Amino acid sequence: MRIPRAACINDLSGFGRCSLTTAISVISAAGVQVCPLPTAILSKHTGFPGFYFSDFTDSMSPYIDNWNDVEFDGIYSGFLGSSKQINIVESFIEIRKKGSMPPKIIIDPVMGDNGRLYPTYTEEMKDKMSILVSHADLATPNITEACFMTGTPYTGENISDNKAEELCRKIFDSGCKNVVLTGIVRENNIINFSFDGNSFFMDKICRESRIYSGTGDIFASVVCGLMLKGIGIPECVKAAGKFISEAIRNTTEMNAAIKEGVVFEPLLYKLSEYR
Ligand code: PXL
């Protein structure tokens, strides 16, 4: 059996279940080898006061250069902390796309939530992220990120199918081959909407009452892992929704602290069913 290999670009937060700790666990459980490229090292994610932070930007290019003899089936990028980091990732992707077996590019454009960009996000970064997404085989924006990338006014999470289609088409037209728009709120449900340039697929999951940090990282990691195992995107989206809703339900029953993220460890074995 051949194990697909993914370069995973994200920060390493030592506590709080997000970014690389999530990607490494989830993507490995799906049967894909993870090669992490840290963008920064934090003792805890930024939701905890007083976290230690060490920027890894200046090490990223020499780190990538040393991977010249390593082939990747996929490149997955998540949270990026500066324009310089987006440039480094773009150049890594451009070089790899010119190879004989170009990797699948999965970009989670982690930029903001609830109509607002994260405080670290500048206008320049927003424009650069839109360009990075245009290189992707798959992008997984939430509504806020899709609105910012397409210059569309944000009107809330409860958008119509037509509006979802319009956002996906704009991102698709920039060059991105598949768009999964996440987190459309419809009464007691969350809809994840995917578009491949021709058809739309909608997956509905039950909306849970508590919102945990790092959920977007779990979603993108499940989709990335299963996609690199050769599973079609609509099925990956369905699997990710099912995994997250089960994990959130368990976490809420355990009464675990919201900041510590979704307790997904007991359910990781379920991802092996797709191998
Ligand atoms: O996607 C969650 C995440 C990733 N990375 C860092 C974070 C968070 C959430 O707060 O702080 C550094």
PDB file of C-alpha atoms and ligand atoms in Angstrom:
ATOM      1  CA  MET A   1       0.000   0.000   0.000  1.00  0.00           C
ATOM      2  CA  ARG A   2       1.285   3.454  -0.897  1.00  0.00           C
ATOM      3  CA  ILE A   3       0.850   6.148   1.731  1.00  0.00           C
ATOM      4  CA  PRO A   4       0.215   9.598   0.205  1.00  0.00           C
ATOM      5  CA  ARG A   5       2.395  12.375   1.619  1.00  0.00           C
ATOM      6  CA  ALA A   6       1.317  15.930   2.491  1.00  0.00           C
ATOM      7  CA  ALA A   7       3.307  19.037   3.388  1.00  0.00           C
ATOM      8  CA  CYS A   8       1.237  20.784   6.055  1.00  0.00           C
ATOM      9  CA  ILE A   9       1.888  24.469   6.600  1.00  0.00           C
ATOM     10  CA  ASN A  10       0.424  25.922   9.770  1.00  0.00           C
ATOM     11  CA  ASP A  11       1.442  27.174  13.208  1.00  0.00           C
ATOM     12  CA  LEU A  12       2.288  24.754  16.008  1.00  0.00           C
ATOM     13  CA  SER A  13       0.252  25.645  19.079  1.00  0.00           C
ATOM     14  CA  GLY A  14       1.314  23.459  21.988  1.00  0.00           C
ATOM     15  CA  PHE A  15      -2.039  23.575  23.775  1.00  0.00           C
ATOM     16  CA  GLY A  16      -5.600  24.067  22.568  1.00  0.00           C
ATOM     17  CA  ARG A  17      -6.124  21.569  19.720  1.00  0.00           C
ATOM     18  CA  CYS A  18      -5.757  23.584  16.524  1.00  0.00           C
ATOM     19  CA  SER A  19      -3.524  24.137  13.505  1.00  0.00           C
ATOM     20  CA  LEU A  20      -0.643  21.617  13.263  1.00  0.00           C
ATOM     21  CA  THR A  21      -1.556  19.429  16.249  1.00  0.00           C
ATOM     22  CA  THR A  22      -4.973  18.921  14.627  1.00  0.00           C
ATOM     23  CA  ALA A  23      -3.610  18.496  11.098  1.00  0.00           C
ATOM     24  CA  ILE A  24      -0.988  15.945  12.156  1.00  0.00           C
ATOM     25  CA  SER A  25      -3.495  13.835  14.110  1.00  0.00           C
ATOM     26  CA  VAL A  26      -6.422  13.988  11.712  1.00  0.00           C
ATOM     27  CA  ILE A  27      -4.545  13.636   8.421  1.00  0.00           C
ATOM     28  CA  SER A  28      -2.423  10.754   9.787  1.00  0.00           C
ATOM     29  CA  ALA A  29      -5.588   9.004  11.022  1.00  0.00           C
ATOM     30  CA  ALA A  30      -6.942   9.272   7.471  1.00  0.00           C
ATOM     31  CA  GLY A  31      -3.894   7.315   6.308  1.00  0.00           C
ATOM     32  CA  VAL A  32      -1.743  10.134   4.912  1.00  0.00           C
ATOM     33  CA  GLN A  33       1.840  10.937   5.967  1.00  0.00           C
ATOM     34  CA  VAL A  34       2.114  14.468   7.362  1.00  0.00           C
ATOM     35  CA  CYS A  35       5.280  16.546   6.885  1.00  0.00           C
ATOM     36  CA  PRO A  36       4.798  19.688   8.986  1.00  0.00           C
ATOM     37  CA  LEU A  37       6.165  23.090   8.063  1.00  0.00           C
ATOM     38  CA  PRO A  38       5.606  25.351  11.097  1.00  0.00           C
ATOM     39  CA  THR A  39       4.936  29.044  10.501  1.00  0.00           C
ATOM     40  CA  ALA A  40       5.216  29.947  14.198  1.00  0.00           C
ATOM     41  CA  ILE A  41       5.489  28.167  17.499  1.00  0.00           C
ATOM     42  CA  LEU A  42       3.113  29.076  20.313  1.00  0.00           C
ATOM     43  CA  SER A  43       2.846  27.581  23.787  1.00  0.00           C
ATOM     44  CA  LYS A  44      -0.971  27.831  23.541  1.00  0.00           C
ATOM     45  CA  HIS A  45      -3.267  29.220  20.828  1.00  0.00           C
ATOM     46  CA  THR A  46      -4.010  32.944  20.845  1.00  0.00           C
ATOM     47  CA  GLY A  47      -7.278  32.531  22.741  1.00  0.00           C
ATOM     48  CA  PHE A  48      -5.255  31.982  25.938  1.00  0.00           C
ATOM     49  CA  PRO A  49      -3.784  35.025  27.674  1.00  0.00           C
ATOM     50  CA  GLY A  50      -0.006  35.314  27.916  1.00  0.00           C
ATOM     51  CA  PHE A  51       0.880  32.701  25.312  1.00  0.00           C
ATOM     52  CA  TYR A  52       4.538  32.365  24.285  1.00  0.00           C
ATOM     53  CA  PHE A  53       5.103  33.056  20.558  1.00  0.00           C
ATOM     54  CA  SER A  54       8.097  32.481  18.334  1.00  0.00           C
ATOM     55  CA  ASP A  55       7.915  33.446  14.654  1.00  0.00           C
ATOM     56  CA  PHE A  56       9.363  30.908  12.215  1.00  0.00           C
ATOM     57  CA  THR A  57       9.201  33.020   9.020  1.00  0.00           C
ATOM     58  CA  ASP A  58      12.957  33.351   8.496  1.00  0.00           C
ATOM     59  CA  SER A  59      13.441  29.590   8.764  1.00  0.00           C
ATOM     60  CA  MET A  60      10.670  28.680   6.318  1.00  0.00           C
ATOM     61  CA  SER A  61      12.583  29.095   3.023  1.00  0.00           C
ATOM     62  CA  PRO A  62      15.728  27.152   4.063  1.00  0.00           C
ATOM     63  CA  TYR A  63      13.435  24.491   5.571  1.00  0.00           C
ATOM     64  CA  ILE A  64      11.532  24.213   2.252  1.00  0.00           C
ATOM     65  CA  ASP A  65      14.793  24.182   0.248  1.00  0.00           C
ATOM     66  CA  ASN A  66      15.920  21.139   2.215  1.00  0.00           C
ATOM     67  CA  TRP A  67      12.781  19.331   0.971  1.00  0.00           C
ATOM     68  CA  ASN A  68      14.016  19.447  -2.636  1.00  0.00           C
ATOM     69  CA  ASP A  69      14.480  15.688  -2.611  1.00  0.00           C
ATOM     70  CA  VAL A  70      11.047  14.982  -1.095  1.00  0.00           C
ATOM     71  CA  GLU A  71       7.955  14.486  -3.291  1.00  0.00           C
ATOM     72  CA  PHE A  72       4.530  15.514  -2.046  1.00  0.00           C
ATOM     73  CA  ASP A  73       1.085  14.336  -3.125  1.00  0.00           C
ATOM     74  CA  GLY A  74      -0.460  17.346  -1.434  1.00  0.00           C
ATOM     75  CA  ILE A  75       0.335  20.741   0.042  1.00  0.00           C
ATOM     76  CA  TYR A  76      -2.081  22.000   2.668  1.00  0.00           C
ATOM     77  CA  SER A  77      -1.803  25.475   4.130  1.00  0.00           C
ATOM     78  CA  GLY A  78      -3.775  26.982   7.016  1.00  0.00           C
ATOM     79  CA  PHE A  79      -3.086  29.992   9.228  1.00  0.00           C
ATOM     80  CA  LEU A  80      -0.369  32.311   7.829  1.00  0.00           C
ATOM     81  CA  GLY A  81       0.890  35.188   9.937  1.00  0.00           C
ATOM     82  CA  SER A  82       2.261  37.753   7.454  1.00  0.00           C
ATOM     83  CA  SER A  83       2.491  38.761   3.774  1.00  0.00           C
ATOM     84  CA  LYS A  84       6.022  37.370   3.733  1.00  0.00           C
ATOM     85  CA  GLN A  85       4.738  33.941   4.784  1.00  0.00           C
ATOM     86  CA  ILE A  86       2.057  34.011   2.063  1.00  0.00           C
ATOM     87  CA  ASN A  87       4.784  34.828  -0.511  1.00  0.00           C
ATOM     88  CA  ILE A  88       6.949  31.939   0.722  1.00  0.00           C
ATOM     89  CA  VAL A  89       4.036  29.499   0.481  1.00  0.00           C
ATOM     90  CA  GLU A  90       3.070  30.801  -2.974  1.00  0.00           C
ATOM     91  CA  SER A  91       6.581  30.300  -4.285  1.00  0.00           C
ATOM     92  CA  PHE A  92       6.747  26.752  -2.786  1.00  0.00           C
ATOM     93  CA  ILE A  93       3.443  25.921  -4.542  1.00  0.00           C
ATOM     94  CA  GLU A  94       4.507  27.456  -7.863  1.00  0.00           C
ATOM     95  CA  ILE A  95       7.738  25.449  -7.899  1.00  0.00           C
ATOM     96  CA  ARG A  96       6.017  22.171  -6.984  1.00  0.00           C
ATOM     97  CA  LYS A  97       3.276  22.699  -9.582  1.00  0.00           C
ATOM     98  CA  LYS A  98       5.951  22.710 -12.291  1.00  0.00           C
ATOM     99  CA  GLY A  99       7.090  19.181 -11.305  1.00  0.00           C
ATOM    100  CA  SER A 100       6.216  16.013 -13.202  1.00  0.00           C
ATOM    101  CA  MET A 101       3.686  14.869 -10.551  1.00  0.00           C
ATOM    102  CA  PRO A 102       2.214  18.152  -9.241  1.00  0.00           C
ATOM    103  CA  PRO A 103       0.742  17.906  -5.737  1.00  0.00           C
ATOM    104  CA  LYS A 104      -2.882  18.691  -4.950  1.00  0.00           C
ATOM    105  CA  ILE A 105      -3.045  22.140  -3.355  1.00  0.00           C
ATOM    106  CA  ILE A 106      -5.441  22.611  -0.458  1.00  0.00           C
ATOM    107  CA  ILE A 107      -5.714  26.120   0.958  1.00  0.00           C
ATOM    108  CA  ASP A 108      -7.703  26.955   4.047  1.00  0.00           C
ATOM    109  CA  PRO A 109      -7.650  30.776   3.856  1.00  0.00           C
ATOM    110  CA  VAL A 110      -7.763  31.355   7.623  1.00  0.00           C
ATOM    111  CA  MET A 111      -8.479  35.117   7.691  1.00  0.00           C
ATOM    112  CA  GLY A 112     -11.421  35.837   9.924  1.00  0.00           C
ATOM    113  CA  ASP A 113     -14.836  34.999  11.251  1.00  0.00           C
ATOM    114  CA  ASN A 114     -18.258  36.584  11.840  1.00  0.00           C
ATOM    115  CA  GLY A 115     -17.684  39.350   9.298  1.00  0.00           C
ATOM    116  CA  ARG A 116     -14.340  40.448  10.708  1.00  0.00           C
ATOM    117  CA  LEU A 117     -10.732  39.813   9.742  1.00  0.00           C
ATOM    118  CA  TYR A 118      -8.416  38.595  12.516  1.00  0.00           C
ATOM    119  CA  PRO A 119      -6.411  41.460  14.084  1.00  0.00           C
ATOM    120  CA  THR A 120      -3.187  40.171  12.488  1.00  0.00           C
ATOM    121  CA  TYR A 121      -4.704  40.490   8.999  1.00  0.00           C
ATOM    122  CA  THR A 122      -3.764  43.494   6.849  1.00  0.00           C
ATOM    123  CA  GLU A 123      -5.292  44.598   3.499  1.00  0.00           C
ATOM    124  CA  GLU A 124      -2.121  43.427   1.766  1.00  0.00           C
ATOM    125  CA  MET A 125      -2.430  39.963   3.334  1.00  0.00           C
ATOM    126  CA  LYS A 126      -6.083  39.762   2.272  1.00  0.00           C
ATOM    127  CA  ASP A 127      -5.153  40.491  -1.358  1.00  0.00           C
ATOM    128  CA  LYS A 128      -2.248  38.050  -1.264  1.00  0.00           C
ATOM    129  CA  MET A 129      -4.412  35.299   0.239  1.00  0.00           C
ATOM    130  CA  SER A 130      -6.897  35.723  -2.638  1.00  0.00           C
ATOM    131  CA  ILE A 131      -4.008  35.151  -5.057  1.00  0.00           C
ATOM    132  CA  LEU A 132      -2.790  32.098  -3.097  1.00  0.00           C
ATOM    133  CA  VAL A 133      -6.307  30.618  -3.267  1.00  0.00           C
ATOM    134  CA  SER A 134      -6.339  31.067  -7.060  1.00  0.00           C
ATOM    135  CA  HIS A 135      -3.586  28.381  -7.203  1.00  0.00           C
ATOM    136  CA  ALA A 136      -5.621  25.866  -5.203  1.00  0.00           C
ATOM    137  CA  ASP A 137      -7.213  22.594  -6.234  1.00  0.00           C
ATOM    138  CA  LEU A 138      -9.418  23.097  -3.199  1.00  0.00           C
ATOM    139  CA  ALA A 139     -10.107  26.084  -0.936  1.00  0.00           C
ATOM    140  CA  THR A 140     -12.235  25.942   2.215  1.00  0.00           C
ATOM    141  CA  PRO A 141     -13.271  29.520   3.091  1.00  0.00           C
ATOM    142  CA  ASN A 142     -15.971  30.331   5.617  1.00  0.00           C
ATOM    143  CA  ILE A 143     -18.473  33.041   4.631  1.00  0.00           C
ATOM    144  CA  THR A 144     -16.412  35.877   6.102  1.00  0.00           C
ATOM    145  CA  GLU A 145     -13.314  34.754   4.198  1.00  0.00           C
ATOM    146  CA  ALA A 146     -15.243  34.222   0.948  1.00  0.00           C
ATOM    147  CA  CYS A 147     -16.750  37.734   1.241  1.00  0.00           C
ATOM    148  CA  PHE A 148     -13.375  39.377   1.916  1.00  0.00           C
ATOM    149  CA  MET A 149     -11.656  37.504  -0.918  1.00  0.00           C
ATOM    150  CA  THR A 150     -14.329  38.480  -3.448  1.00  0.00           C
ATOM    151  CA  GLY A 151     -15.038  42.036  -2.255  1.00  0.00           C
ATOM    152  CA  THR A 152     -18.613  41.058  -1.367  1.00  0.00           C
ATOM    153  CA  PRO A 153     -20.364  42.826   1.546  1.00  0.00           C
ATOM    154  CA  TYR A 154     -20.826  40.470   4.515  1.00  0.00           C
ATOM    155  CA  THR A 155     -24.488  40.108   5.453  1.00  0.00           C
ATOM    156  CA  GLY A 156     -24.281  37.355   8.087  1.00  0.00           C
ATOM    157  CA  GLU A 157     -24.006  33.579   8.111  1.00  0.00           C
ATOM    158  CA  ASN A 158     -27.545  32.910   6.909  1.00  0.00           C
ATOM    159  CA  ILE A 159     -26.991  33.368   3.172  1.00  0.00           C
ATOM    160  CA  SER A 160     -29.203  32.025   0.357  1.00  0.00           C
ATOM    161  CA  ASP A 161     -28.206  29.250  -2.048  1.00  0.00           C
ATOM    162  CA  ASN A 162     -27.920  31.892  -4.787  1.00  0.00           C
ATOM    163  CA  LYS A 163     -25.535  33.979  -2.729  1.00  0.00           C
ATOM    164  CA  ALA A 164     -23.462  30.885  -1.820  1.00  0.00           C
ATOM    165  CA  GLU A 165     -23.305  29.992  -5.499  1.00  0.00           C
ATOM    166  CA  GLU A 166     -22.238  33.526  -6.410  1.00  0.00           C
ATOM    167  CA  LEU A 167     -19.418  33.497  -3.810  1.00  0.00           C
ATOM    168  CA  CYS A 168     -18.192  30.062  -4.939  1.00  0.00           C
ATOM    169  CA  ARG A 169     -18.294  31.062  -8.630  1.00  0.00           C
ATOM    170  CA  LYS A 170     -16.234  34.192  -8.004  1.00  0.00           C
ATOM    171  CA  ILE A 171     -13.553  32.176  -6.217  1.00  0.00           C
ATOM    172  CA  PHE A 172     -13.699  29.484  -8.904  1.00  0.00           C
ATOM    173  CA  ASP A 173     -13.328  32.134 -11.624  1.00  0.00           C
ATOM    174  CA  SER A 174     -10.092  33.319  -9.976  1.00  0.00           C
ATOM    175  CA  GLY A 175      -8.577  29.908 -10.847  1.00  0.00           C
ATOM    176  CA  CYS A 176      -9.364  27.753  -7.793  1.00  0.00           C
ATOM    177  CA  LYS A 177     -10.671  24.388  -9.014  1.00  0.00           C
ATOM    178  CA  ASN A 178     -12.995  23.427  -6.146  1.00  0.00           C
ATOM    179  CA  VAL A 179     -14.526  25.631  -3.477  1.00  0.00           C
ATOM    180  CA  VAL A 180     -16.049  24.416  -0.238  1.00  0.00           C
ATOM    181  CA  LEU A 181     -17.895  27.273   1.444  1.00  0.00           C
ATOM    182  CA  THR A 182     -18.286  26.348   5.103  1.00  0.00           C
ATOM    183  CA  GLY A 183     -20.652  27.317   7.884  1.00  0.00           C
ATOM    184  CA  ILE A 184     -23.857  28.588   6.255  1.00  0.00           C
ATOM    185  CA  VAL A 185     -26.373  28.806   9.102  1.00  0.00           C
ATOM    186  CA  ARG A 186     -29.969  27.706   8.407  1.00  0.00           C
ATOM    187  CA  GLU A 187     -32.069  27.502  11.565  1.00  0.00           C
ATOM    188  CA  ASN A 188     -30.738  24.485  13.476  1.00  0.00           C
ATOM    189  CA  ASN A 189     -28.408  23.370  10.727  1.00  0.00           C
ATOM    190  CA  ILE A 190     -25.034  24.201   9.254  1.00  0.00           C
ATOM    191  CA  ILE A 191     -24.617  23.789   5.498  1.00  0.00           C
ATOM    192  CA  ASN A 192     -21.261  23.188   3.848  1.00  0.00           C
ATOM    193  CA  PHE A 193     -21.566  24.033   0.170  1.00  0.00           C
ATOM    194  CA  SER A 194     -19.168  22.688  -2.457  1.00  0.00           C
ATOM    195  CA  PHE A 195     -18.716  23.716  -6.087  1.00  0.00           C
ATOM    196  CA  ASP A 196     -16.481  22.218  -8.769  1.00  0.00           C
ATOM    197  CA  GLY A 197     -17.226  24.629 -11.608  1.00  0.00           C
ATOM    198  CA  ASN A 198     -20.224  22.598 -12.809  1.00  0.00           C
ATOM    199  CA  SER A 199     -22.254  21.219  -9.968  1.00  0.00           C
ATOM    200  CA  PHE A 200     -23.097  22.109  -6.415  1.00  0.00           C
ATOM    201  CA  PHE A 201     -23.285  19.790  -3.458  1.00  0.00           C
ATOM    202  CA  MET A 202     -24.792  20.733  -0.118  1.00  0.00           C
ATOM    203  CA  ASP A 203     -24.135  18.847   3.096  1.00  0.00           C
ATOM    204  CA  LYS A 204     -26.308  19.623   6.112  1.00  0.00           C
ATOM    205  CA  ILE A 205     -25.266  18.925   9.678  1.00  0.00           C
ATOM    206  CA  CYS A 206     -26.992  19.644  12.956  1.00  0.00           C
ATOM    207  CA  ARG A 207     -25.883  22.971  14.459  1.00  0.00           C
ATOM    208  CA  GLU A 208     -24.448  22.517  17.938  1.00  0.00           C
ATOM    209  CA  SER A 209     -24.967  25.137  20.619  1.00  0.00           C
ATOM    210  CA  ARG A 210     -21.330  25.521  21.703  1.00  0.00           C
ATOM    211  CA  ILE A 211     -18.686  26.876  19.326  1.00  0.00           C
ATOM    212  CA  TYR A 212     -15.191  25.474  19.873  1.00  0.00           C
ATOM    213  CA  SER A 213     -11.954  26.930  18.574  1.00  0.00           C
ATOM    214  CA  GLY A 214     -10.079  24.966  15.937  1.00  0.00           C
ATOM    215  CA  THR A 215     -13.205  23.483  14.297  1.00  0.00           C
ATOM    216  CA  GLY A 216     -12.236  24.917  10.899  1.00  0.00           C
ATOM    217  CA  ASP A 217      -8.834  23.226  11.184  1.00  0.00           C
ATOM    218  CA  ILE A 218     -10.504  19.860  11.824  1.00  0.00           C
ATOM    219  CA  PHE A 219     -12.801  20.364   8.826  1.00  0.00           C
ATOM    220  CA  ALA A 220      -9.986  21.267   6.422  1.00  0.00           C
ATOM    221  CA  SER A 221      -7.760  18.465   7.780  1.00  0.00           C
ATOM    222  CA  VAL A 222     -10.414  15.745   7.308  1.00  0.00           C
ATOM    223  CA  VAL A 223     -11.154  16.976   3.775  1.00  0.00           C
ATOM    224  CA  CYS A 224      -7.425  17.193   2.955  1.00  0.00           C
ATOM    225  CA  GLY A 225      -6.625  13.712   4.301  1.00  0.00           C
ATOM    226  CA  LEU A 226      -9.505  11.978   2.537  1.00  0.00           C
ATOM    227  CA  MET A 227      -9.009  13.901  -0.712  1.00  0.00           C
ATOM    228  CA  LEU A 228      -5.388  12.722  -0.843  1.00  0.00           C
ATOM    229  CA  LYS A 229      -6.689   9.168  -0.377  1.00  0.00           C
ATOM    230  CA  GLY A 230      -8.551   9.686  -3.657  1.00  0.00           C
ATOM    231  CA  ILE A 231     -12.032  10.272  -2.246  1.00  0.00           C
ATOM    232  CA  GLY A 232     -14.301  12.712  -4.141  1.00  0.00           C
ATOM    233  CA  ILE A 233     -14.782  16.144  -2.589  1.00  0.00           C
ATOM    234  CA  PRO A 234     -18.543  15.844  -1.825  1.00  0.00           C
ATOM    235  CA  GLU A 235     -17.858  12.641   0.122  1.00  0.00           C
ATOM    236  CA  CYS A 236     -14.914  14.276   1.949  1.00  0.00           C
ATOM    237  CA  VAL A 237     -17.187  17.183   2.939  1.00  0.00           C
ATOM    238  CA  LYS A 238     -19.850  14.774   4.206  1.00  0.00           C
ATOM    239  CA  ALA A 239     -17.282  12.818   6.203  1.00  0.00           C
ATOM    240  CA  ALA A 240     -15.822  15.998   7.712  1.00  0.00           C
ATOM    241  CA  GLY A 241     -19.259  17.254   8.763  1.00  0.00           C
ATOM    242  CA  LYS A 242     -20.118  13.902  10.353  1.00  0.00           C
ATOM    243  CA  PHE A 243     -16.771  13.688  12.184  1.00  0.00           C
ATOM    244  CA  ILE A 244     -17.064  17.226  13.548  1.00  0.00           C
ATOM    245  CA  SER A 245     -20.659  16.973  14.693  1.00  0.00           C
ATOM    246  CA  GLU A 246     -20.008  13.703  16.519  1.00  0.00           C
ATOM    247  CA  ALA A 247     -16.853  15.070  18.119  1.00  0.00           C
ATOM    248  CA  ILE A 248     -18.579  18.308  19.189  1.00  0.00           C
ATOM    249  CA  ARG A 249     -21.487  16.377  20.699  1.00  0.00           C
ATOM    250  CA  ASN A 250     -19.060  14.243  22.721  1.00  0.00           C
ATOM    251  CA  THR A 251     -17.055  17.289  23.795  1.00  0.00           C
ATOM    252  CA  THR A 252     -20.177  19.093  24.998  1.00  0.00           C
ATOM    253  CA  GLU A 253     -21.301  15.991  26.934  1.00  0.00           C
ATOM    254  CA  MET A 254     -17.876  15.881  28.603  1.00  0.00           C
ATOM    255  CA  ASN A 255     -18.336  19.550  29.555  1.00  0.00           C
ATOM    256  CA  ALA A 256     -14.780  20.241  28.329  1.00  0.00           C
ATOM    257  CA  ALA A 257     -13.445  23.817  28.269  1.00  0.00           C
ATOM    258  CA  ILE A 258     -14.332  25.557  24.965  1.00  0.00           C
ATOM    259  CA  LYS A 259     -10.840  27.026  24.536  1.00  0.00           C
ATOM    260  CA  GLU A 260      -9.238  23.583  24.702  1.00  0.00           C
ATOM    261  CA  GLY A 261     -10.964  22.737  21.434  1.00  0.00           C
ATOM    262  CA  VAL A 262     -12.952  19.772  20.181  1.00  0.00           C
ATOM    263  CA  VAL A 263     -12.026  16.500  21.891  1.00  0.00           C
ATOM    264  CA  PHE A 264     -11.510  14.491  18.714  1.00  0.00           C
ATOM    265  CA  GLU A 265      -9.016  11.873  19.956  1.00  0.00           C
ATOM    266  CA  PRO A 266     -11.609   9.182  20.818  1.00  0.00           C
ATOM    267  CA  LEU A 267     -13.054   9.422  17.285  1.00  0.00           C
ATOM    268  CA  LEU A 268      -9.874   9.458  15.187  1.00  0.00           C
ATOM    269  CA  TYR A 269     -10.226   5.713  14.544  1.00  0.00           C
ATOM    270  CA  LYS A 270     -13.364   6.467  12.505  1.00  0.00           C
ATOM    271  CA  LEU A 271     -11.277   8.162   9.818  1.00  0.00           C
ATOM    272  CA  SER A 272      -9.546   4.851   9.120  1.00  0.00           C
ATOM    273  CA  GLU A 273     -12.866   3.525   7.764  1.00  0.00           C
ATOM    274  CA  TYR A 274     -12.312   5.597   4.634  1.00  0.00           C
ATOM    275  CA  ARG A 275      -8.814   4.274   3.941  1.00  0.00           C
TER     276      ARG A 275
HETATM  277  O1  PXL B   1      -7.602  27.960  13.819  1.00  0.00           O
HETATM  278  C1  PXL B   1      -7.378  28.078  15.106  1.00  0.00           C
HETATM  279  C2  PXL B   1      -6.075  28.733  15.464  1.00  0.00           C
HETATM  280  C3  PXL B   1      -4.902  28.456  14.800  1.00  0.00           C
HETATM  281  N1  PXL B   1      -3.723  29.033  15.137  1.00  0.00           N
HETATM  282  C4  PXL B   1      -3.675  29.893  16.152  1.00  0.00           C
HETATM  283  C5  PXL B   1      -4.818  30.227  16.856  1.00  0.00           C
HETATM  284  C6  PXL B   1      -6.062  29.636  16.498  1.00  0.00           C
HETATM  285  C7  PXL B   1      -7.284  29.957  17.207  1.00  0.00           C
HETATM  286  O2  PXL B   1      -7.356  30.773  18.058  1.00  0.00           O
HETATM  287  O3  PXL B   1      -4.756  31.082  17.851  1.00  0.00           O
HETATM  288  C8  PXL B   1      -2.354  30.491  16.545  1.00  0.00           C
END
